[in-house]
Coordinates of C-alpha atoms in Angstrom, one line a residue:
M1 CA -186.7 34.2 115.3
K2 CA -182.9 34.6 115.0
A3 CA -180.9 31.5 113.7
F4 CA -177.6 30.6 112.1
V5 CA -178.6 28.8 108.7
V6 CA -176.7 27.0 106.1
E7 CA -177.7 28.8 102.8
K8 CA -175.2 27.1 100.6
Y9 CA -172.6 24.3 101.2
G10 CA -169.0 25.4 101.8
K11 CA -166.9 27.1 104.4
D12 CA -168.7 30.4 104.0
G13 CA -172.1 29.0 103.7
A14 CA -173.5 29.7 107.1
R15 CA -174.9 33.1 108.1
A16 CA -177.3 34.8 110.7
A17 CA -180.8 35.1 109.4
E18 CA -184.3 35.7 110.6
V19 CA -186.4 32.5 110.2
A20 CA -190.0 31.4 110.9
E21 CA -190.5 29.8 114.3
P22 CA -190.6 25.9 113.8
T23 CA -193.9 24.1 113.2
V24 CA -194.8 21.7 116.2
G25 CA -196.0 18.4 115.3
D26 CA -198.2 16.1 117.3
R27 CA -195.0 14.2 118.8
D28 CA -192.8 17.3 119.1
V29 CA -191.8 19.7 121.9
L30 CA -190.9 23.2 121.2
V31 CA -187.8 24.2 123.1
R32 CA -186.5 27.7 123.8
V33 CA -182.8 27.3 123.4
S34 CA -180.7 28.1 126.5
A35 CA -177.4 27.0 124.9
A36 CA -176.1 24.9 122.3
S37 CA -172.5 23.4 121.4
I38 CA -170.2 23.2 118.5
N39 CA -169.4 19.8 117.1
P40 CA -167.0 18.7 114.1
L41 CA -170.3 17.5 112.6
D42 CA -171.5 21.1 112.1
K43 CA -168.7 21.8 109.9
M44 CA -169.0 18.6 108.0
V45 CA -172.8 19.2 107.4
R46 CA -172.3 23.0 106.5
N47 CA -169.6 21.9 104.0
G48 CA -172.0 19.4 102.4
E49 CA -169.9 16.3 103.3
F50 CA -172.9 14.2 103.8
K51 CA -175.2 15.8 101.3
Q52 CA -175.7 12.6 99.4
L53 CA -176.9 10.9 102.2
L54 CA -178.6 13.7 104.3
K55 CA -180.6 15.6 102.1
Y56 CA -181.3 19.0 103.8
K57 CA -183.4 21.5 102.2
R58 CA -181.6 24.7 102.1
P59 CA -181.5 27.1 104.0
F60 CA -181.8 25.0 107.2
V61 CA -180.7 25.8 110.8
L62 CA -177.4 24.3 111.9
G63 CA -176.6 22.9 115.4
H64 CA -176.6 19.3 116.7
D65 CA -177.0 19.7 120.3
L66 CA -178.7 22.0 123.0
A67 CA -180.2 22.5 126.3
G68 CA -183.3 24.5 126.9
V69 CA -186.7 24.9 128.3
V70 CA -190.0 23.3 126.9
T71 CA -192.5 25.9 125.9
R72 CA -195.1 24.0 123.9
V73 CA -196.0 20.2 123.6
G74 CA -197.7 18.4 120.9
S75 CA -201.1 16.6 121.6
A76 CA -199.4 13.1 121.6
V77 CA -196.4 14.0 123.9
R78 CA -196.2 12.2 127.1
G79 CA -193.8 12.6 129.9
L80 CA -192.8 16.2 129.1
E81 CA -194.5 19.4 130.0
V82 CA -194.2 23.2 129.4
G83 CA -191.5 24.4 131.8
D84 CA -189.3 21.3 131.8
E85 CA -185.6 22.0 131.4
V86 CA -184.4 19.5 128.9
Y87 CA -181.3 18.6 126.7
A88 CA -181.2 16.8 123.3
R89 CA -179.3 15.7 120.2
P90 CA -182.2 16.2 117.6
R91 CA -182.3 13.6 114.9
D92 CA -180.7 14.1 111.5
L93 CA -182.8 16.2 109.2
R94 CA -184.4 17.9 112.2
I95 CA -181.3 19.6 113.7
G96 CA -181.4 23.3 114.5
G97 CA -179.9 24.0 117.8
F98 CA -178.2 27.4 116.7
A99 CA -181.7 29.3 117.0
E100 CA -183.7 30.8 119.5
F101 CA -186.4 27.8 119.2
I102 CA -186.4 24.2 118.1
A103 CA -189.2 21.8 117.6
I104 CA -187.9 18.3 118.5
D105 CA -189.4 14.9 118.5
Q106 CA -190.3 13.7 122.0
D107 CA -188.2 10.6 121.7
D108 CA -184.9 12.7 121.2
V109 CA -185.4 14.8 124.4
A110 CA -184.6 14.0 128.1
P111 CA -184.8 16.0 131.3
K112 CA -181.5 18.1 131.8
P113 CA -179.3 16.8 134.4
A114 CA -180.2 18.6 137.5
S115 CA -176.5 19.2 138.6
L116 CA -175.5 20.9 135.2
S117 CA -176.1 24.3 134.1
P118 CA -177.7 25.0 130.7
Q119 CA -174.2 25.6 129.3
E120 CA -172.7 22.5 130.7
A121 CA -175.9 20.5 129.5
A122 CA -175.6 21.8 126.3
A123 CA -172.1 20.4 125.8
V124 CA -173.2 16.9 126.5
P125 CA -175.7 15.3 124.3
L126 CA -173.9 14.4 121.1
V127 CA -170.7 13.4 122.7
A128 CA -172.2 11.5 125.6
L129 CA -174.6 9.5 123.3
A130 CA -171.6 8.8 121.0
A131 CA -169.6 7.5 123.9
W132 CA -172.5 5.3 125.2
Q133 CA -173.2 3.9 121.6
I134 CA -169.6 3.2 121.0
L135 CA -168.6 1.7 124.3
V136 CA -172.0 -0.1 125.2
D137 CA -173.8 -0.8 122.0
H138 CA -170.9 -1.5 119.6
G139 CA -167.8 -2.2 121.7
R140 CA -169.8 -3.9 124.7
V141 CA -167.1 -2.9 127.0
K142 CA -166.9 -5.0 130.2
P143 CA -164.9 -4.8 133.3
G144 CA -161.2 -5.7 132.6
H145 CA -161.3 -4.7 128.8
K146 CA -158.6 -2.4 127.6
V147 CA -159.8 0.6 125.6
L148 CA -157.6 3.2 123.7
V149 CA -159.1 6.7 123.2
H150 CA -157.4 9.0 120.7
A151 CA -157.4 12.7 121.4
G152 CA -158.5 12.2 125.0
A153 CA -158.8 15.9 125.8
G154 CA -161.5 16.4 123.1
G155 CA -165.1 16.7 123.6
L156 CA -165.7 13.0 122.6
G157 CA -162.4 11.7 123.8
S158 CA -162.9 13.2 127.4
T159 CA -166.4 11.7 127.6
V160 CA -165.3 8.2 126.3
I161 CA -162.6 8.0 129.0
Q162 CA -164.9 8.8 131.8
L163 CA -167.6 6.4 130.5
A164 CA -164.9 3.6 129.7
K165 CA -163.6 4.0 133.2
H166 CA -167.1 3.9 134.7
L167 CA -167.7 0.5 132.8
G168 CA -164.6 -0.9 134.4
A169 CA -162.2 -0.7 131.6
T170 CA -158.5 0.0 131.8
V171 CA -158.2 3.2 129.6
A172 CA -155.2 4.5 127.6
T173 CA -155.3 7.8 125.6
T174 CA -153.1 9.9 123.4
T175 CA -152.9 13.7 124.3
A176 CA -150.3 16.7 124.4
P177 CA -148.4 17.4 127.5
D178 CA -150.5 20.4 128.5
T179 CA -153.7 18.3 128.9
E180 CA -152.0 15.1 130.5
K181 CA -153.2 16.2 134.0
L182 CA -156.7 16.8 132.7
V183 CA -156.9 13.3 131.0
R184 CA -155.6 11.5 134.1
S185 CA -158.2 13.3 136.3
L186 CA -160.9 12.0 133.9
G187 CA -159.7 8.4 134.5
A188 CA -157.0 7.5 132.0
D189 CA -154.7 4.9 133.4
V190 CA -152.1 5.3 130.4
V191 CA -151.2 8.4 128.7
V192 CA -149.3 8.6 125.7
D193 CA -147.7 11.9 124.6
Y194 CA -148.3 11.8 120.9
T195 CA -145.6 14.7 120.5
K196 CA -142.9 12.3 121.9
E197 CA -144.1 8.7 121.5
D198 CA -145.6 6.5 118.9
F199 CA -148.5 4.8 120.5
S200 CA -148.2 1.7 118.4
K201 CA -144.8 1.1 119.8
V202 CA -145.8 1.2 123.3
L203 CA -149.4 -0.2 123.4
S204 CA -150.8 -3.8 122.6
G205 CA -153.6 -6.2 123.4
Y206 CA -156.3 -3.8 123.4
D207 CA -160.1 -4.8 122.9
L208 CA -161.2 -1.5 121.5
V209 CA -159.7 1.5 119.9
L210 CA -161.7 4.8 119.1
D211 CA -160.0 6.8 116.3
S212 CA -161.0 10.3 115.7
L213 CA -158.1 11.2 113.4
G214 CA -158.4 8.7 110.6
G215 CA -155.6 7.9 108.0
A216 CA -152.3 6.6 109.2
N217 CA -153.4 7.0 112.8
L218 CA -156.3 4.4 112.2
E219 CA -154.0 2.0 110.4
K220 CA -151.6 2.1 113.3
S221 CA -154.5 1.7 115.5
L222 CA -155.3 -1.6 114.0
T223 CA -151.9 -3.1 115.2
V224 CA -152.5 -2.4 118.9
L225 CA -155.8 -4.4 118.9
K226 CA -155.7 -8.0 120.3
P227 CA -157.1 -10.7 117.9
G228 CA -160.9 -10.0 117.4
G229 CA -160.3 -6.6 118.8
L230 CA -162.5 -3.6 117.2
A231 CA -161.4 -0.3 116.0
I232 CA -164.1 2.3 115.7
G233 CA -163.6 5.2 113.4
V234 CA -165.5 8.5 113.8
A235 CA -163.5 10.4 111.0
G236 CA -163.9 7.8 108.3
P237 CA -163.6 6.1 106.1
P238 CA -167.3 5.2 106.2
D239 CA -168.6 1.6 105.3
S240 CA -171.8 0.1 104.2
G241 CA -173.2 0.1 107.8
F242 CA -173.2 3.9 107.6
A243 CA -175.2 3.8 104.5
K244 CA -177.8 1.4 105.9
Q245 CA -178.1 3.4 109.1
L246 CA -179.2 6.4 107.2
G247 CA -181.6 4.4 105.1
A248 CA -179.5 5.2 101.8
P249 CA -180.1 3.3 98.5
S250 CA -178.1 -0.1 98.4
F251 CA -175.6 1.3 95.8
M252 CA -174.4 3.9 98.4
G253 CA -173.5 1.0 100.7
L254 CA -171.3 -0.2 97.8
V255 CA -169.6 3.2 97.5
M256 CA -168.9 3.3 101.3
N257 CA -167.4 -0.1 101.2
T258 CA -165.2 0.9 98.4
L259 CA -164.1 3.9 100.4
S260 CA -163.3 1.7 103.4
R261 CA -161.8 -1.3 101.5
K262 CA -158.2 -0.7 102.2
V263 CA -158.6 -0.3 106.0
R264 CA -161.0 -3.3 106.1
K265 CA -158.5 -5.4 104.2
Q266 CA -155.8 -4.4 106.6
A267 CA -158.0 -5.2 109.5
K268 CA -158.8 -8.6 108.3
A269 CA -155.1 -9.3 107.7
L270 CA -154.4 -8.6 111.5
G271 CA -157.5 -10.7 112.7
V272 CA -159.3 -7.5 113.9
R273 CA -162.4 -5.5 112.9
Y274 CA -163.0 -2.0 111.7
Q275 CA -166.3 -0.2 112.0
F276 CA -167.2 3.4 111.1
F277 CA -169.5 5.2 113.5
F278 CA -172.2 7.8 113.3
M279 CA -174.2 8.5 116.4
Q280 CA -177.9 8.4 116.5
A281 CA -180.4 10.6 118.6
N282 CA -181.8 8.6 121.6
G283 CA -183.8 10.3 124.3
S284 CA -183.8 7.2 126.5
Q285 CA -180.0 6.8 126.6
L286 CA -179.9 10.6 127.4
R287 CA -182.0 9.7 130.5
K288 CA -179.5 7.1 131.5
L289 CA -176.7 9.4 130.8
S290 CA -178.3 12.1 133.0
A291 CA -178.1 9.8 136.1
L292 CA -174.3 9.4 135.4
Y293 CA -173.7 13.1 135.4
D294 CA -175.9 13.8 138.5
S295 CA -173.9 11.1 140.4
G296 CA -170.6 12.6 139.4
K297 CA -169.6 9.6 137.3
L298 CA -169.4 11.9 134.4
R299 CA -168.6 15.6 133.9
P300 CA -168.6 17.8 131.1
V301 CA -165.3 19.5 130.0
I302 CA -165.9 23.1 128.5
D303 CA -163.2 25.0 126.7
R304 CA -165.0 28.4 126.2
V305 CA -168.6 29.9 126.2
F306 CA -169.5 32.4 123.5
P307 CA -172.6 34.6 123.3
F308 CA -175.2 33.2 120.9
D309 CA -174.8 36.3 118.6
E310 CA -171.1 35.0 118.0
T311 CA -172.1 31.4 116.9
L312 CA -170.1 31.7 113.7
D313 CA -167.0 32.9 115.7
A314 CA -167.5 30.1 117.9
M315 CA -167.4 27.7 114.9
A316 CA -164.3 29.2 113.5
Y317 CA -162.7 29.0 116.8
V318 CA -163.1 25.3 116.8
E319 CA -162.1 24.9 113.2
Q320 CA -158.8 26.8 113.6
G321 CA -157.8 24.1 116.3
R322 CA -157.9 26.8 119.0
T323 CA -159.7 24.6 121.5
K324 CA -157.5 23.4 124.3
A325 CA -159.9 20.8 125.8
G326 CA -163.5 19.7 125.6
K327 CA -166.3 21.6 124.1
V328 CA -167.1 25.1 122.9
V329 CA -170.5 26.3 123.9
V330 CA -172.8 29.2 122.7
S331 CA -175.2 30.6 125.2
M332 CA -178.3 32.5 125.0
V333 CA -178.4 33.2 128.8
P334 CA -175.9 34.2 131.3
D335 CA -174.0 31.1 132.8
S336 CA -175.7 30.3 136.1
N337 CA -172.4 29.0 137.6

């Protein structure tokens, strides 16, 4: 089958290749991929940024989320059948959405939201799971909470805005002027034009901040939190919880804590908290999210759809910062919309 694989770590390390069709284990479903989407995580894994923690055997197929059709089920699989339309974020070390077929553990798969096309559904799993885990599992967001989402027009930001609003939060976001209308339509109550305003000068008393930029932006984010508030970073720096989540040796936890010592010290001095976030595959959460998409509480935001053969071009498009809003998708099939 045709796939896009990482042959060596680095910017030019991915290429098109013919590879064997995946082996299907007892708990696996084999999915014929209809569409997949590009995530920043694809670039990070391709470049080897997590190679000390995620020990992929090269060459391996890239791609962290997808939608498709089940073509085979393992002997222990329950609740999924051949012909089912599904979507998934396969677990780490078993990624591979940039391919014609992928074998996925049944626990990572859920029925595709009926209201979404394959291309729309492929844009959803990673960012929707991340939004759920950030807001529900880590942030425990409740009605009346105040949530700040940086880069609200992005794939993750646009999803977090919608889910935070659904959970009853007052939502602020930072964005550029040309996407202000979009983020307001998604539910943002307060919009800060980062090209003209410093968010830390106009916002205060927030329960949760999601930072996807890191560095100085993360440090300023700590200052808008109320006492006890939580800043969650997806761009780093990592902490010991990340190493523990991936089952890394204890010394790696110490390394991660060293990397995040400065920001954790700043947070403590302000009476707030910092956590690094790395999402996990979870099919049962995807089932809950499907209902939110089908009820219209959430909707995907898609910037552009590329043909599957142009997957590397799609990755370059994202890396060059050409995405105006939402996700970039690669499609095996014509868009049904």
